Amino acid sequence: DGGITQSPKYLFRKEGQNVTLSCEQNLNHDAMYWYRQDPGQGLRLIYYSQIVNDFQKGDIAEGYSVSREKKESFPLTVTSAQKNPTAFYLCASSITGVGANVLTFGAGSRLTVL
Amino acid sequence: GDSVVQTEGQVLPSEGDSLIVNCSYETTQYPSLFWYVQYPGEGPQLHLKAMKANDKGRNKGFEAMYRKETTSFHLEKDSVQESDSAVYFCALSGSSGSARQLTFGSGTQLTVLP
């Protein structure tokens, strides 16, 4: 079955360390997204990419970086510059054009900074 | 900018009770409206949608009417079940239909008591 795989499911990090969250999709979707979920705050867009080798900042991109070298993969790096990195991170994908506003999400990665 | 407001952070109906989860929105565009549901341990998934005013989205006994005059998209169900327990997010998408323009509400935790 097609879907989105995020790994790891749980991750612990010491302050000052960078960590990379993996996101792989086999839906043949062109567009991919990273969201951050905090209790009581809904979903906030970090970065998105509509095509390979191109990506744009979302609403809360500071302290994060991404790459899109392959259509199937969109890894997110949480850098030491991110002031409050403990959160639940969700990767999503969609088609482009008509229907682009319907997202398919992965199961998420929970990052805890110790 | 666009905004989505869900007034209840948590609702605790008993099995068999009726349910209304409020969602109000603000936008200058002609949005599409969505409800996403997030079951424990999973990422959000599309629950129902309405593309234009007076459309009604339906899924698994849930309904939501796109009401332009009151800028609302309340989620309703006549009789909830324990299996409906989840977090529900209301969202709107701007006229372009791009997921980049998706704005999510803060979410409502539905816990159905036995």
CSV table of C-alpha atoms in Angstrom, one decimal:
chain,number,residue,atom,x,y,z
A,1,ASP,CA,0.0,0.0,0.0
A,2,GLY,CA,1.1,3.5,-0.7
A,3,GLY,CA,1.9,5.9,2.1
A,4,ILE,CA,4.4,8.0,3.9
A,5,THR,CA,7.0,6.6,6.2
A,6,GLN,CA,8.6,8.7,8.9
A,7,SER,CA,11.5,7.7,11.0
A,8,PRO,CA,12.4,7.6,13.8
A,9,LYS,CA,9.1,7.5,15.7
A,10,TYR,CA,10.8,8.8,18.8
A,11,LEU,CA,14.1,10.7,19.1
A,12,PHE,CA,15.9,12.2,22.0
A,13,ARG,CA,18.6,14.9,21.5
A,14,LYS,CA,20.9,16.8,23.7
A,15,GLU,CA,20.9,20.6,23.4
A,16,GLY,CA,23.3,21.9,20.8
A,17,GLN,CA,22.9,18.8,18.5
A,18,ASN,CA,21.4,18.7,15.0
A,19,VAL,CA,19.0,15.9,14.2
A,20,THR,CA,17.6,14.8,10.9
A,21,LEU,CA,14.1,13.3,10.6
A,22,SER,CA,13.4,11.1,7.6
A,23,CYS,CA,10.3,11.2,5.4
A,24,GLU,CA,9.8,8.8,2.4
A,25,GLN,CA,6.6,8.5,0.3
A,26,ASN,CA,5.7,6.0,-2.4
A,27,LEU,CA,2.5,7.8,-3.5
A,28,ASN,CA,4.2,9.5,-6.5
A,29,HIS,CA,3.2,12.9,-5.1
A,30,ASP,CA,5.1,15.9,-6.4
A,31,ALA,CA,4.6,18.1,-3.3
A,32,MET,CA,5.8,17.4,0.2
A,33,TYR,CA,5.5,19.3,3.5
A,34,TRP,CA,6.8,19.4,7.0
A,35,TYR,CA,4.5,20.5,9.9
A,36,ARG,CA,5.1,21.0,13.6
A,37,GLN,CA,2.3,20.0,16.0
A,38,ASP,CA,2.3,21.4,19.6
A,39,PRO,CA,-0.5,20.9,22.1
A,40,GLY,CA,-3.3,23.4,21.6
A,41,GLN,CA,-1.7,25.1,18.5
A,42,GLY,CA,-2.8,23.0,15.6
A,43,LEU,CA,-0.4,22.3,12.7
A,44,ARG,CA,2.2,24.9,11.6
A,45,LEU,CA,4.0,24.7,8.3
A,46,ILE,CA,7.8,24.6,8.5
A,47,TYR,CA,8.9,23.9,4.8
A,48,TYR,CA,7.3,22.7,1.6
A,49,SER,CA,8.5,21.5,-1.7
A,50,GLN,CA,6.5,21.3,-4.9
A,51,ILE,CA,9.2,19.8,-7.1
A,52,VAL,CA,12.6,18.1,-6.8
A,53,ASN,CA,15.5,20.4,-6.0
A,54,ASP,CA,13.2,23.2,-5.0
A,55,PHE,CA,11.6,24.1,-1.6
A,56,GLN,CA,10.2,27.2,0.2
A,57,LYS,CA,10.0,28.3,3.8
A,58,GLY,CA,6.7,28.0,5.6
A,59,ASP,CA,5.5,30.0,8.5
A,60,ILE,CA,8.1,28.8,11.1
A,61,ALA,CA,11.2,27.9,9.1
A,62,GLU,CA,13.8,29.4,11.5
A,63,GLY,CA,16.1,26.8,12.9
A,64,TYR,CA,15.2,24.1,10.4
A,65,SER,CA,16.6,23.0,7.0
A,66,VAL,CA,15.4,20.6,4.3
A,67,SER,CA,16.5,19.1,1.1
A,68,ARG,CA,14.6,17.5,-1.8
A,69,GLU,CA,17.1,15.5,-3.9
A,70,LYS,CA,14.6,12.8,-4.8
A,71,LYS,CA,10.9,12.9,-5.4
A,72,GLU,CA,10.3,10.3,-2.8
A,73,SER,CA,12.3,11.9,0.0
A,74,PHE,CA,12.1,15.1,2.0
A,75,PRO,CA,14.3,15.0,5.2
A,76,LEU,CA,14.1,17.7,7.8
A,77,THR,CA,17.0,18.8,9.9
A,78,VAL,CA,16.3,20.4,13.2
A,79,THR,CA,19.4,22.5,14.0
A,80,SER,CA,20.8,23.8,17.2
A,81,ALA,CA,19.5,27.2,16.3
A,82,GLN,CA,15.9,26.1,16.9
A,83,LYS,CA,15.0,27.6,20.2
A,84,ASN,CA,12.3,25.2,21.3
A,85,PRO,CA,12.6,22.0,19.2
A,86,THR,CA,10.7,19.6,21.4
A,87,ALA,CA,7.6,18.8,19.4
A,88,PHE,CA,5.7,16.3,17.2
A,89,TYR,CA,6.8,16.6,13.6
A,90,LEU,CA,4.5,15.5,10.7
A,91,CYS,CA,5.5,15.0,7.1
A,92,ALA,CA,2.8,15.2,4.4
A,93,SER,CA,2.5,15.0,0.7
A,94,SER,CA,0.0,15.9,-2.0
A,95,ILE,CA,-0.5,16.1,-5.7
A,96,THR,CA,-0.1,19.5,-7.4
A,97,GLY,CA,-2.9,21.2,-9.3
A,98,VAL,CA,-6.5,20.3,-8.7
A,99,GLY,CA,-6.7,18.5,-5.4
A,100,ALA,CA,-3.4,19.9,-4.1
A,101,ASN,CA,-5.1,21.0,-0.9
A,102,VAL,CA,-5.8,17.4,0.3
A,103,LEU,CA,-2.8,16.1,2.3
A,104,THR,CA,-1.7,12.6,3.2
A,105,PHE,CA,0.2,12.5,6.4
A,106,GLY,CA,2.8,10.2,7.9
A,107,ALA,CA,2.5,8.9,11.5
A,108,GLY,CA,4.9,11.5,12.8
A,109,SER,CA,8.2,11.7,14.7
A,110,ARG,CA,8.3,12.9,18.3
A,111,LEU,CA,11.5,14.8,19.2
A,112,THR,CA,12.5,15.5,22.8
A,113,VAL,CA,15.4,17.7,23.7
A,114,LEU,CA,17.0,16.8,27.0
B,1,GLY,CA,-4.4,36.6,6.9
B,2,ASP,CA,-6.7,33.5,7.1
B,3,SER,CA,-7.7,32.1,10.5
B,4,VAL,CA,-9.6,29.1,11.8
B,5,VAL,CA,-11.0,29.0,15.3
B,6,GLN,CA,-12.1,25.9,17.2
B,7,THR,CA,-13.6,27.0,20.5
B,8,GLU,CA,-13.5,23.7,22.3
B,9,GLY,CA,-10.1,22.2,23.2
B,10,GLN,CA,-11.8,19.1,24.6
B,11,VAL,CA,-15.2,17.6,24.5
B,12,LEU,CA,-16.3,14.6,26.7
B,13,PRO,CA,-19.7,13.2,25.5
B,14,SER,CA,-21.0,9.8,26.5
B,15,GLU,CA,-21.6,7.1,23.9
B,16,GLY,CA,-24.9,7.7,22.1
B,17,ASP,CA,-24.8,11.5,22.8
B,18,SER,CA,-25.1,14.0,19.9
B,19,LEU,CA,-22.1,16.1,19.0
B,20,ILE,CA,-21.3,19.5,17.7
B,21,VAL,CA,-17.7,20.7,17.3
B,22,ASN,CA,-17.5,24.3,16.4
B,23,CYS,CA,-15.4,25.7,13.6
B,24,SER,CA,-15.4,29.3,12.5
B,25,TYR,CA,-13.2,30.9,9.9
B,26,GLU,CA,-12.0,34.2,8.5
B,27,THR,CA,-10.7,34.8,5.0
B,28,THR,CA,-10.9,37.2,2.2
B,29,GLN,CA,-11.0,34.3,-0.3
B,30,TYR,CA,-13.4,31.7,-1.5
B,31,PRO,CA,-12.0,28.8,0.5
B,32,SER,CA,-12.5,25.0,0.6
B,33,LEU,CA,-13.1,23.7,4.1
B,34,PHE,CA,-11.9,20.4,5.7
B,35,TRP,CA,-12.1,18.3,8.8
B,36,TYR,CA,-9.0,16.2,9.5
B,37,VAL,CA,-9.0,13.5,12.2
B,38,GLN,CA,-6.0,12.2,14.1
B,39,TYR,CA,-6.4,8.9,15.9
B,40,PRO,CA,-3.9,8.1,18.8
B,41,GLY,CA,-0.5,7.3,17.5
B,42,GLU,CA,-1.2,8.3,13.9
B,43,GLY,CA,-0.9,11.3,11.6
B,44,PRO,CA,-4.0,13.3,10.7
B,45,GLN,CA,-6.2,12.0,7.8
B,46,LEU,CA,-8.8,13.7,5.8
B,47,HIS,CA,-12.2,13.1,7.4
B,48,LEU,CA,-14.5,15.2,5.2
B,49,LYS,CA,-14.5,18.3,3.0
B,50,ALA,CA,-16.7,20.9,1.3
B,51,MET,CA,-15.5,22.8,-1.7
B,52,LYS,CA,-18.0,25.7,-1.9
B,53,ALA,CA,-20.8,27.4,0.1
B,54,ASN,CA,-23.8,25.2,0.9
B,55,ASP,CA,-21.9,22.0,0.3
B,56,LYS,CA,-22.2,19.3,3.0
B,57,GLY,CA,-19.3,17.0,3.7
B,58,ARG,CA,-20.2,13.5,5.1
B,59,ASN,CA,-18.2,10.6,6.4
B,60,LYS,CA,-18.9,7.8,8.9
B,61,GLY,CA,-22.0,9.5,10.2
B,62,PHE,CA,-20.4,12.9,10.6
B,63,GLU,CA,-21.6,15.9,8.7
B,64,ALA,CA,-20.4,19.5,8.2
B,65,MET,CA,-22.2,22.2,6.3
B,66,TYR,CA,-20.2,25.0,4.6
B,67,ARG,CA,-22.1,28.1,5.7
B,68,LYS,CA,-20.8,31.2,4.1
B,69,GLU,CA,-23.2,33.6,5.8
B,70,THR,CA,-22.0,32.6,9.3
B,71,THR,CA,-18.5,31.6,8.2
B,72,SER,CA,-18.8,28.3,9.9
B,73,PHE,CA,-18.1,24.6,9.3
B,74,HIS,CA,-19.3,22.9,12.4
B,75,LEU,CA,-18.8,19.1,12.7
B,76,GLU,CA,-21.9,17.2,13.8
B,77,LYS,CA,-22.9,13.7,14.6
B,78,ASP,CA,-26.2,12.3,15.9
B,79,SER,CA,-24.8,9.5,18.1
B,80,VAL,CA,-21.1,9.2,18.9
B,81,GLN,CA,-19.2,6.0,19.6
B,82,GLU,CA,-16.1,5.3,21.6
B,83,SER,CA,-14.3,4.6,18.3
B,84,ASP,CA,-14.8,8.2,17.3
B,85,SER,CA,-12.4,9.3,20.0
B,86,ALA,CA,-9.6,11.3,18.3
B,87,VAL,CA,-8.4,14.9,17.7
B,88,TYR,CA,-10.3,16.8,15.1
B,89,PHE,CA,-8.8,19.7,13.1
B,90,CYS,CA,-10.8,22.1,11.1
B,91,ALA,CA,-8.9,23.7,8.1
B,92,LEU,CA,-9.4,26.0,5.2
B,93,SER,CA,-7.6,26.3,1.9
B,94,GLY,CA,-7.5,29.5,-0.1
B,95,SER,CA,-8.8,30.0,-3.6
B,96,SER,CA,-5.7,28.7,-5.3
B,97,GLY,CA,-6.4,25.2,-4.0
B,98,SER,CA,-2.8,24.9,-2.9
B,99,ALA,CA,-1.9,23.1,0.3
B,100,ARG,CA,0.6,25.9,1.0
B,101,GLN,CA,-2.5,27.9,1.8
B,102,LEU,CA,-3.9,25.4,4.3
B,103,THR,CA,-4.7,27.0,7.7
B,104,PHE,CA,-5.5,24.7,10.5
B,105,GLY,CA,-7.4,25.3,13.7
B,106,SER,CA,-6.0,24.4,17.1
B,107,GLY,CA,-7.8,21.0,17.3
B,108,THR,CA,-10.5,19.5,19.4
B,109,GLN,CA,-9.9,16.4,21.5
B,110,LEU,CA,-13.0,14.2,21.4
B,111,THR,CA,-13.1,11.6,24.1
B,112,VAL,CA,-16.3,9.5,24.1
B,113,LEU,CA,-17.0,8.0,27.5
B,114,PRO,CA,-18.4,4.5,27.7
